[in-house]
Short mmCIF file of C-alpha atoms and ligand atoms in Angstrom, two decimals:
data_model
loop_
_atom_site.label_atom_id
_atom_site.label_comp_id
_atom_site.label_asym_id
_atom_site.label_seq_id
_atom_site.Cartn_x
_atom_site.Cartn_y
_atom_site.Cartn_z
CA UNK A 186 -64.87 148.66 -45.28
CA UNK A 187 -64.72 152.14 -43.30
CA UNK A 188 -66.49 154.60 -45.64
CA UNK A 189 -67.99 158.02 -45.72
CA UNK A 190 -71.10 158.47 -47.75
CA UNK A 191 -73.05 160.88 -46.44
CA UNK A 192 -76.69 160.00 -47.17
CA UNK A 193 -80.09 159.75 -45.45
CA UNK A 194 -83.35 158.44 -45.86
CA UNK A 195 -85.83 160.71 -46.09
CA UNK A 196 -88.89 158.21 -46.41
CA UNK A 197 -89.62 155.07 -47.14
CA UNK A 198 -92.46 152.72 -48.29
CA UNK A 199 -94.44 149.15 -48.81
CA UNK A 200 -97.08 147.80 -50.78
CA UNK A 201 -98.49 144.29 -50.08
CA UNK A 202 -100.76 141.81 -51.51
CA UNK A 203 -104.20 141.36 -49.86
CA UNK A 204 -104.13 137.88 -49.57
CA UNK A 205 -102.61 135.97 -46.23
CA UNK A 206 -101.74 132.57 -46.55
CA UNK A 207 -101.58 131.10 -43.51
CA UNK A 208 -99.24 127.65 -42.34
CA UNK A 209 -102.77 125.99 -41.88
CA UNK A 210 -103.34 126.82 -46.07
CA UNK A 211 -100.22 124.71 -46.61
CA UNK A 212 -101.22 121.95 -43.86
CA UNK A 213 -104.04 120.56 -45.88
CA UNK A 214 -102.48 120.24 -49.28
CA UNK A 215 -98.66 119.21 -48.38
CA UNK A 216 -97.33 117.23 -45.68
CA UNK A 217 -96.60 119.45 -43.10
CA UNK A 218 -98.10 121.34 -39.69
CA UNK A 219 -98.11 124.62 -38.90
CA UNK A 220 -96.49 123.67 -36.10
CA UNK A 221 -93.50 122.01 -38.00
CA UNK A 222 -93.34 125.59 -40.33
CA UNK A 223 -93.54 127.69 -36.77
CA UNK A 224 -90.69 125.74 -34.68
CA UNK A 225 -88.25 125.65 -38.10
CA UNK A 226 -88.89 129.24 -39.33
CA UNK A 227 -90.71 131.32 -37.21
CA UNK A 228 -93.27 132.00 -40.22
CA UNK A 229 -96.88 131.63 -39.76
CA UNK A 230 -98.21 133.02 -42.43
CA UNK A 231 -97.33 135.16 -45.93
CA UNK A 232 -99.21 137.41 -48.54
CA UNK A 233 -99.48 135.91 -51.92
CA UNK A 234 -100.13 137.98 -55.00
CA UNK A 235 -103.30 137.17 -56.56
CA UNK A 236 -103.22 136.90 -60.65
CA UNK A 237 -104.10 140.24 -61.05
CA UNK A 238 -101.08 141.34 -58.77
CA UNK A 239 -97.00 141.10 -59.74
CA UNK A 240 -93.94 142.84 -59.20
CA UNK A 241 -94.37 146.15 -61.28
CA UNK A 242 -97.28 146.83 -59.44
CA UNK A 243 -95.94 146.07 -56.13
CA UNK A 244 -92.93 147.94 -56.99
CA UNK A 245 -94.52 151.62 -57.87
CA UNK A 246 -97.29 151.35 -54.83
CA UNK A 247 -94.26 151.20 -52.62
CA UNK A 248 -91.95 153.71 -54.03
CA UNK A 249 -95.28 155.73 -54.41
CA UNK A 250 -95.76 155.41 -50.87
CA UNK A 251 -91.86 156.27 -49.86
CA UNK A 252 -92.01 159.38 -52.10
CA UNK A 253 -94.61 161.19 -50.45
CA UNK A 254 -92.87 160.06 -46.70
CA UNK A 255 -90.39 161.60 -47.99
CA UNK A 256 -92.11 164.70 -49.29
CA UNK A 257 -90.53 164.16 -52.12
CA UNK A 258 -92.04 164.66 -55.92
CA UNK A 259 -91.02 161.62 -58.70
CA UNK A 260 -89.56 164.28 -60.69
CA UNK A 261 -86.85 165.05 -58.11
CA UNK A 262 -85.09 161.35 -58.56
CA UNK A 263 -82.04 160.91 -59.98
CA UNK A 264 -81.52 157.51 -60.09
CA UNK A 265 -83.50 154.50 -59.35
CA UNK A 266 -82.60 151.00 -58.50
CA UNK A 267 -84.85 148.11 -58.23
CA UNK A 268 -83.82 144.79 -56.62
CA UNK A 269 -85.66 141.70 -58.03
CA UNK A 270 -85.24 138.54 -59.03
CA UNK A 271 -88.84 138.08 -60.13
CA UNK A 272 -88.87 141.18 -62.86
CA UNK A 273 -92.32 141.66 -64.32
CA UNK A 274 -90.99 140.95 -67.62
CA UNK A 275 -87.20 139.33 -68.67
CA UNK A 276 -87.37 142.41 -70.78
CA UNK A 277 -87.05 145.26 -70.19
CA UNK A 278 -85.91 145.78 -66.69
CA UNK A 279 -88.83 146.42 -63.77
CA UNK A 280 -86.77 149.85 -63.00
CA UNK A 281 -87.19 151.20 -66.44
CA UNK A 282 -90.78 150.57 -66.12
CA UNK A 283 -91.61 151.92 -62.23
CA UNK A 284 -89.39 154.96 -63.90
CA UNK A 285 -92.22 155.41 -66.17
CA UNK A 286 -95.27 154.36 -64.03
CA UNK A 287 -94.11 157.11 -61.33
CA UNK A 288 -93.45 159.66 -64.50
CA UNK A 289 -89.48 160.70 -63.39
CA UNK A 290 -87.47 162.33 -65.72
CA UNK A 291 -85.49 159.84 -68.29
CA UNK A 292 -82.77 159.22 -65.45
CA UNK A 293 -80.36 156.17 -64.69
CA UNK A 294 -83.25 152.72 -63.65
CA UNK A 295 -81.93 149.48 -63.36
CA UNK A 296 -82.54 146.46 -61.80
CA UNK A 297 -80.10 144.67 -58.91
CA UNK A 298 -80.60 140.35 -59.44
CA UNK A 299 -78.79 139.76 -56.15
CA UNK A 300 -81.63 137.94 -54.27
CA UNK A 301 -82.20 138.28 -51.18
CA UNK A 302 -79.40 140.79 -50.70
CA UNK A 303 -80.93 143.11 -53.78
CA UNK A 304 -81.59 145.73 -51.49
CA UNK A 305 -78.78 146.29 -49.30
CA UNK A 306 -76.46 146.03 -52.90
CA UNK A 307 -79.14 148.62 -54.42
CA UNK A 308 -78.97 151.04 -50.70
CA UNK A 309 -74.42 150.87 -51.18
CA UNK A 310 -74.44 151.31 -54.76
CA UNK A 311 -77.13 154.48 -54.53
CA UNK A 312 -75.55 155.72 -51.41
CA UNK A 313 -71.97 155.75 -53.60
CA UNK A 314 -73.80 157.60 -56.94
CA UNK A 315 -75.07 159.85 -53.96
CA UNK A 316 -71.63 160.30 -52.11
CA UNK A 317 -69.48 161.15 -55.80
CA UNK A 318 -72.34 164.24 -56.62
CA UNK A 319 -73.66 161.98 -59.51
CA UNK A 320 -77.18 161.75 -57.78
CA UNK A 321 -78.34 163.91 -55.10
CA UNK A 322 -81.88 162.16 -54.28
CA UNK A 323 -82.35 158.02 -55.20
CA UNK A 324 -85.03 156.03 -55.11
CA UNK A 325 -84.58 152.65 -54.12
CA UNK A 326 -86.95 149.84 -53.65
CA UNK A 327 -87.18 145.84 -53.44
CA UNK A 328 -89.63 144.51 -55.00
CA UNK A 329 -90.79 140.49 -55.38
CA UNK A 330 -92.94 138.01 -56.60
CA UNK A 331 -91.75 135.09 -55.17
CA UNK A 332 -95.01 132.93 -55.47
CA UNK A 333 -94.05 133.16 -59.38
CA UNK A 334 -90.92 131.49 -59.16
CA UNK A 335 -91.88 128.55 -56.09
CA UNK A 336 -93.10 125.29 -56.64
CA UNK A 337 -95.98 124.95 -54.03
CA UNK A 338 -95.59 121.03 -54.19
CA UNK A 339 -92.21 121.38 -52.94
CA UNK A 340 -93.00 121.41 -48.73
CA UNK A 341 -89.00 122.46 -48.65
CA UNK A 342 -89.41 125.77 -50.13
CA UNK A 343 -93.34 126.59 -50.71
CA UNK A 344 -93.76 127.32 -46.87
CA UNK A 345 -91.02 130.09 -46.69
CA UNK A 346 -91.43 132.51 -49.63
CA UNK A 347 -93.63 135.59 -49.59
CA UNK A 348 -94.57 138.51 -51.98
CA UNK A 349 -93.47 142.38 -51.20
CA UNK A 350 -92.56 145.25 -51.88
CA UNK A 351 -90.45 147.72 -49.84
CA UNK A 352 -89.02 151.02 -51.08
CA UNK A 353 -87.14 153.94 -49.12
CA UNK A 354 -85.95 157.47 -50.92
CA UNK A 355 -81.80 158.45 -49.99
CA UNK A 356 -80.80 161.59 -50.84
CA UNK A 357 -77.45 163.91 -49.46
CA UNK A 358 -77.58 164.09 -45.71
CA UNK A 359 -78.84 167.42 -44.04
CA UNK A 360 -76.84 166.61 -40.96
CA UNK A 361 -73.11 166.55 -40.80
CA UNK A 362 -73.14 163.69 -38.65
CA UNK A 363 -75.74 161.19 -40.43
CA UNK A 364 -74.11 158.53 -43.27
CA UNK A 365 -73.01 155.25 -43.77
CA UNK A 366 -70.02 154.79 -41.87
CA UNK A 367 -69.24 151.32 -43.48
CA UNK A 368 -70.22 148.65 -45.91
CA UNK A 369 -69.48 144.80 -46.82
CA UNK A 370 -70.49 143.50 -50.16
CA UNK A 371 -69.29 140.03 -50.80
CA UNK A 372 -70.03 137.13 -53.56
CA UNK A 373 -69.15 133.46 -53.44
CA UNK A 374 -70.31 132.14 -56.92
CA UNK A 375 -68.81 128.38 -56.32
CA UNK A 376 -72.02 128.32 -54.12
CA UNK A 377 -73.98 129.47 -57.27
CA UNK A 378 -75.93 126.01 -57.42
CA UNK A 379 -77.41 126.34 -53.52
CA UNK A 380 -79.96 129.07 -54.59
CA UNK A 381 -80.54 128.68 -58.38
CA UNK A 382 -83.63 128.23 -60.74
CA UNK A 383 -82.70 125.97 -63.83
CA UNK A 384 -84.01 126.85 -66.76
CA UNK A 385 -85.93 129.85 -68.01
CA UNK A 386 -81.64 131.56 -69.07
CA UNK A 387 -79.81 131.09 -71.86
CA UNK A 388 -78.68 127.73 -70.96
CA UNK A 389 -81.99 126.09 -70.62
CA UNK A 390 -84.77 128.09 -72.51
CA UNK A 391 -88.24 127.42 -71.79
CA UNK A 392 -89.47 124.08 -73.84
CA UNK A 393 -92.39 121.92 -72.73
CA UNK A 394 -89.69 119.50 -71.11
CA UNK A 395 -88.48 122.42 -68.60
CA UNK A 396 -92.18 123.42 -67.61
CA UNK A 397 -93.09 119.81 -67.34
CA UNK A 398 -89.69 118.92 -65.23
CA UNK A 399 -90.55 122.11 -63.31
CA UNK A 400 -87.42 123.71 -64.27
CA UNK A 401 -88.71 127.06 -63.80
CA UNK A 402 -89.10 127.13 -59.79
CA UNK A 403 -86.11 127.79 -57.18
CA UNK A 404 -84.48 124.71 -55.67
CA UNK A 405 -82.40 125.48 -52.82
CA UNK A 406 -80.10 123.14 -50.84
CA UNK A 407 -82.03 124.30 -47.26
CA UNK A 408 -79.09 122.85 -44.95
CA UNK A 409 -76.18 124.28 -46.86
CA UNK A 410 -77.59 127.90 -46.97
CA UNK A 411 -78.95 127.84 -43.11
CA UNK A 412 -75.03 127.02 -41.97
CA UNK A 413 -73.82 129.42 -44.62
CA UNK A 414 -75.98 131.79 -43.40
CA UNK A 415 -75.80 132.07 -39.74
CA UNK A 416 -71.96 132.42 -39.78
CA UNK A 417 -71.88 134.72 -42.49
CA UNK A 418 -74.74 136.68 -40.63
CA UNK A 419 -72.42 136.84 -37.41
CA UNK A 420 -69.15 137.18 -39.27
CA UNK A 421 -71.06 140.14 -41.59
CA UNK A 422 -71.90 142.03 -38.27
CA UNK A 423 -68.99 141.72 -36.10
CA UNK A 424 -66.86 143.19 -39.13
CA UNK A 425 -69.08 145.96 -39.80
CA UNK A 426 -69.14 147.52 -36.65
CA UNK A 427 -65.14 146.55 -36.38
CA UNK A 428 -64.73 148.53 -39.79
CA UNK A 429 -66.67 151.76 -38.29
CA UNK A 430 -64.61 151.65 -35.22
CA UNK A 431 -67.98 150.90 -33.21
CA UNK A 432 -69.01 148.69 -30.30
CA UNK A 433 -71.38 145.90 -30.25
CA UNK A 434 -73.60 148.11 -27.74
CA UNK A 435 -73.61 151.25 -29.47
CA UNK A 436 -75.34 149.87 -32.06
CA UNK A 437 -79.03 150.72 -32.14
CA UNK A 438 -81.15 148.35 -34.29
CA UNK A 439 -80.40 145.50 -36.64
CA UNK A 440 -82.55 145.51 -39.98
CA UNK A 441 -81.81 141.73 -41.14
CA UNK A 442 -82.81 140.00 -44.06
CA UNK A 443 -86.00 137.85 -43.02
CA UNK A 444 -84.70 134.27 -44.34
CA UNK A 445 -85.12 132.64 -41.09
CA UNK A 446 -85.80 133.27 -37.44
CA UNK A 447 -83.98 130.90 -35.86
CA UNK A 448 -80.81 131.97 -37.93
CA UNK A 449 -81.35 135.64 -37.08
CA UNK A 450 -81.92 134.14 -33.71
CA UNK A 451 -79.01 132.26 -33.64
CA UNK A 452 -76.45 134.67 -35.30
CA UNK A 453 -77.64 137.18 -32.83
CA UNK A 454 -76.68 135.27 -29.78
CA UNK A 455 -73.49 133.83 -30.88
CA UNK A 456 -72.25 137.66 -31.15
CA UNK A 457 -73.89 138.32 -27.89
CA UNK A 458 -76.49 141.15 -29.33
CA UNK A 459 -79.81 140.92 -27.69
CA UNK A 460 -82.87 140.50 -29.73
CA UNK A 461 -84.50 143.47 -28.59
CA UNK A 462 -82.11 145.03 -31.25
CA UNK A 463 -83.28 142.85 -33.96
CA UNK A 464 -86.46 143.90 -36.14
CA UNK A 465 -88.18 140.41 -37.18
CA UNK A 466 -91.53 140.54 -38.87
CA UNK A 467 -90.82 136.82 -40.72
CA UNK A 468 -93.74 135.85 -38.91
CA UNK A 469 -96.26 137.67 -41.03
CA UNK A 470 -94.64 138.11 -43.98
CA UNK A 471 -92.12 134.81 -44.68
CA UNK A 472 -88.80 135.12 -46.98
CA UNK A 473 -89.76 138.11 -49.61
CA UNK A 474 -85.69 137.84 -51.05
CA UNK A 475 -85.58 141.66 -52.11
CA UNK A 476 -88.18 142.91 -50.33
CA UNK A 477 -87.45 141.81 -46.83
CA UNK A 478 -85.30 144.65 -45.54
CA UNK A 479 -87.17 147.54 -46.83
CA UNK A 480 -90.50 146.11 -45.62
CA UNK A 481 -88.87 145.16 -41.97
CA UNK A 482 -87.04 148.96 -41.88
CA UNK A 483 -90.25 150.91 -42.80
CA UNK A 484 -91.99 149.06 -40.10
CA UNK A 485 -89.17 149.95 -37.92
CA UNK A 486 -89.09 153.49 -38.88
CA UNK A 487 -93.26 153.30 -38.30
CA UNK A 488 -92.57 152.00 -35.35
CA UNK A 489 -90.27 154.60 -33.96
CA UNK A 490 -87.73 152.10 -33.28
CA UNK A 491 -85.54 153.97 -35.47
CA UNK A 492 -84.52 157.70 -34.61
CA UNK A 493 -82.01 160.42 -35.42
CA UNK A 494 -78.31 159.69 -34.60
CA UNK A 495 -79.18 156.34 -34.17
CA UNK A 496 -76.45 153.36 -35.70
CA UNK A 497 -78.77 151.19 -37.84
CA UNK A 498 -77.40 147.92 -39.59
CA UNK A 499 -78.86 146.55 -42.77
CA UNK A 500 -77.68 143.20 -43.54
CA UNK A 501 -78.50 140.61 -45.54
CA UNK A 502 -77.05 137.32 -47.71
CA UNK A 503 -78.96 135.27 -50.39
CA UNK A 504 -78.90 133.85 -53.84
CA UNK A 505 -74.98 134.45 -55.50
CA UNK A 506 -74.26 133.48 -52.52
CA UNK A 507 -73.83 137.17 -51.97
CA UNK A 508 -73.87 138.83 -48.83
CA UNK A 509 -74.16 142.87 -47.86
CA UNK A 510 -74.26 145.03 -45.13
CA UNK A 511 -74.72 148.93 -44.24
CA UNK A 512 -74.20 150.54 -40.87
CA UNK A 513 -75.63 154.15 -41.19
CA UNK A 514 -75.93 157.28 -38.49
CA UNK A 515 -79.32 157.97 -39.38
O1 UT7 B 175 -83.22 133.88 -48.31
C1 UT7 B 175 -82.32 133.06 -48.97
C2 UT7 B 175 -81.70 132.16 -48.09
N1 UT7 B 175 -82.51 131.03 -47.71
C3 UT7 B 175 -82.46 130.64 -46.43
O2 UT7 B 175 -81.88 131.33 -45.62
C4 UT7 B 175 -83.07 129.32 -46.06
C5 UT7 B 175 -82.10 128.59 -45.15
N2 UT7 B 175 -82.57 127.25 -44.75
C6 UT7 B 175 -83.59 127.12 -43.88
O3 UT7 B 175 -84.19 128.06 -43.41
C7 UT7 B 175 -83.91 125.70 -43.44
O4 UT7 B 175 -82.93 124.84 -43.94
C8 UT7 B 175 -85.32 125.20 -43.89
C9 UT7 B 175 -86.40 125.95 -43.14
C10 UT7 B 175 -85.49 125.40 -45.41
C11 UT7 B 175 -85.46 123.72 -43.57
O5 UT7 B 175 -85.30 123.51 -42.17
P1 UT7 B 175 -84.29 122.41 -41.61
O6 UT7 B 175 -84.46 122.40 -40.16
O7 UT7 B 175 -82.93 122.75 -42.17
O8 UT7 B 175 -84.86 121.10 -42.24
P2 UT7 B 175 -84.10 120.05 -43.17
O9 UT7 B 175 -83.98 120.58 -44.56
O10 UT7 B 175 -82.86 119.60 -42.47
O11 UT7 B 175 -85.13 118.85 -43.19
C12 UT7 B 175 -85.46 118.12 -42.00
C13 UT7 B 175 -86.65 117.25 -42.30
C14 UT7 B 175 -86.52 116.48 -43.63
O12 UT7 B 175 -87.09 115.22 -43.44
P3 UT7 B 175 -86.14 113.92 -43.18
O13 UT7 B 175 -85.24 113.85 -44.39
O14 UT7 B 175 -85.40 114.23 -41.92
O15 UT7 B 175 -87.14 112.82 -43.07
C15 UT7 B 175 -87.37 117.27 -44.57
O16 UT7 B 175 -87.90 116.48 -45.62
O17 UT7 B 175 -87.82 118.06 -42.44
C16 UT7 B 175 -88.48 117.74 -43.67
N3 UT7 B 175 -89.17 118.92 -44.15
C17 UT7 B 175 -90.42 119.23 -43.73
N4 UT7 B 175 -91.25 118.64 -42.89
C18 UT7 B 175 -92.45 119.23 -42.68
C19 UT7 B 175 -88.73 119.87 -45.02
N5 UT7 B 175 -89.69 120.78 -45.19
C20 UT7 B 175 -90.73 120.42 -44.42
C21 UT7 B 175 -92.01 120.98 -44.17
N6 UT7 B 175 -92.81 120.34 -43.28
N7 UT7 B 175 -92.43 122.11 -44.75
#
């Protein structure tokens, strides 16, 4: 849809775990090759949280971090949204508690469960508190512990997940020109079952039988999503930029959700946009759901791939299914 929100991001932020785990790690325990991880993914290797390390943490060292890019005190938020499917606790939400961790005042926190899209919902949903004069500065971050939710006997999904955090501060644009010009948000919940973790919800509560059945780690129908998502990737970004009025070569830079290289890859060519548009980092830091676009735009912004006036697409699809995008003037 064509919209006019006129926001900006003044900063933004990661935090990481120490630990790499490399394609080799997985090579010796499960049956598979670096090689076989490489050609399929593009991964070759992830950080993993050690013990000591979850999402809270992750969480406040990156909004932390995206605060003082921003120059930007905690106490100046008005609202903060925190995608995760991997809360610290099922109780309360991991918002209300970075809220507290970074000391704001007691304003609007909660969490966004949409996966892998988490972060694009949180950036359209901020961007819309920001655009009506109910917030003028948000803080929004992406945050995951995916290790905590994969089965690392399961070769299928064990190679692909990662642990992140990624966080970037909006707040009311300073220059007439810079927004979001439009936005997609999208759900398909007869797909619910391709991305799903059994039990742990209402329906099936933890009992020895779940932990023992290992009802407690994602399962994910790999071939379904992967066709899913390279059309919806392609489909996503050609109506985007047909919603804003804007051509394919206008566009600057593409911030996609890191699920895949080969369907970035292959979503990318189909529409005829050349990868040098396209920020991929999957390589070093695997599927982190939430945490994937944040991470992969503050490198960007690091990077000085991203400047002002520039038209930057965030887009991303996941868990639901549920798909998102943002094209923004930066
Ligand atoms: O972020 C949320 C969205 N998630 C995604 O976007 C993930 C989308 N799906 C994918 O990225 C790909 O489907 C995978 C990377 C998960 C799998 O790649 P694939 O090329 O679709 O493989 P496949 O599932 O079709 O399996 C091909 C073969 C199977 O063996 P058989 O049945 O042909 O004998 C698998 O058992 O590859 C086998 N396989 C592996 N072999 C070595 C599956 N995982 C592995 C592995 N190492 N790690």
């Amino acid at each position: 849809m064509k919209v006019h929100w006129p926001v900006e991001i003044a900063g933004t932020g990661v935090a990481l775990p120490s630990r790499v785990v490399t394609n080799n790690d997985f090579a010796s325990r499960l049956e598979t090759t670096d090689e076989w991880i490489h050609q399929r993914t593009g991964i070759r290797e992830r950080r993993i949280a050690e013990p000591h390390e979850s999402t809270l943490g992750l969480g406040t060292a990156a909004c932390a971090s995206a605060l003082r890019a921003a120059n930007t005190e905690a106490s100046e938020i008005d609202l903060l949204i925190c995608g995760t499917i991997t809360p610290e606790h099922t109780l309360p939400t991991t918002s209300c508690q970075i809220q507290a961790a970074l000391g704001c005042r007691h304003i609007p926190a909660f969490d966004q469960v949409s996966a892998c899209t988490g972060f694009v919902w949180s950036v359209a949903t901020a961007a819309q508190y920001i655009a009506s004069g109910f917030a003028k500065t948000a803080l929004v971050v992406g945050a995951e512990c995916m290790s905590r939710i994969t089965d690392m006997e399961d070769r299928g999904t064990a190679i692909l997940f990662g642990d992140a955090a990624g966080a970037a501060v909006l707040r009311k644009a300073t220059h007439p020109d810079s927004g979001i010009l439009a936005a997609r948000m999208g759900a398909d919940g007869g797909q619910a079952l391709a991305i799903w973790v059994p039990a742990g919800g209402a329906k099936e509560p933890a009992s020895t039988r779940t932990v023992n059945e290992r009802l407690h780690y994602l399962r994910m129908n790999g071939r379904e999503v992967y066709k899913f998502a390279v059309s919806k990737m392609q489909e996503l970004m050609k109506g985007t930029l047909d919603d804003a009025g804007v051509k394919l070569d206008e566009l600057s830079l593409v911030v996609p959700h890191q699920s895949n290289q080969r369907i970035i890859e292959s979503a990318c060519d189909k529409l005829g946009l050349p990868t040098s548009k396209v920020v991929v980092n999957i390589d070093r830091f695997g599927n982190t759901s939430a945490a994937s676009v944040p991470v992969a735009l503050h490198e960007a912004m690091s990077a000085g791939r991203i400047r002002r006036g520039d038209l930057v697409m965030l887009i991303a699809f996941g868990a639901g299914l549920t798909w998102g995008s943002v094209l923004l003037r930066v």
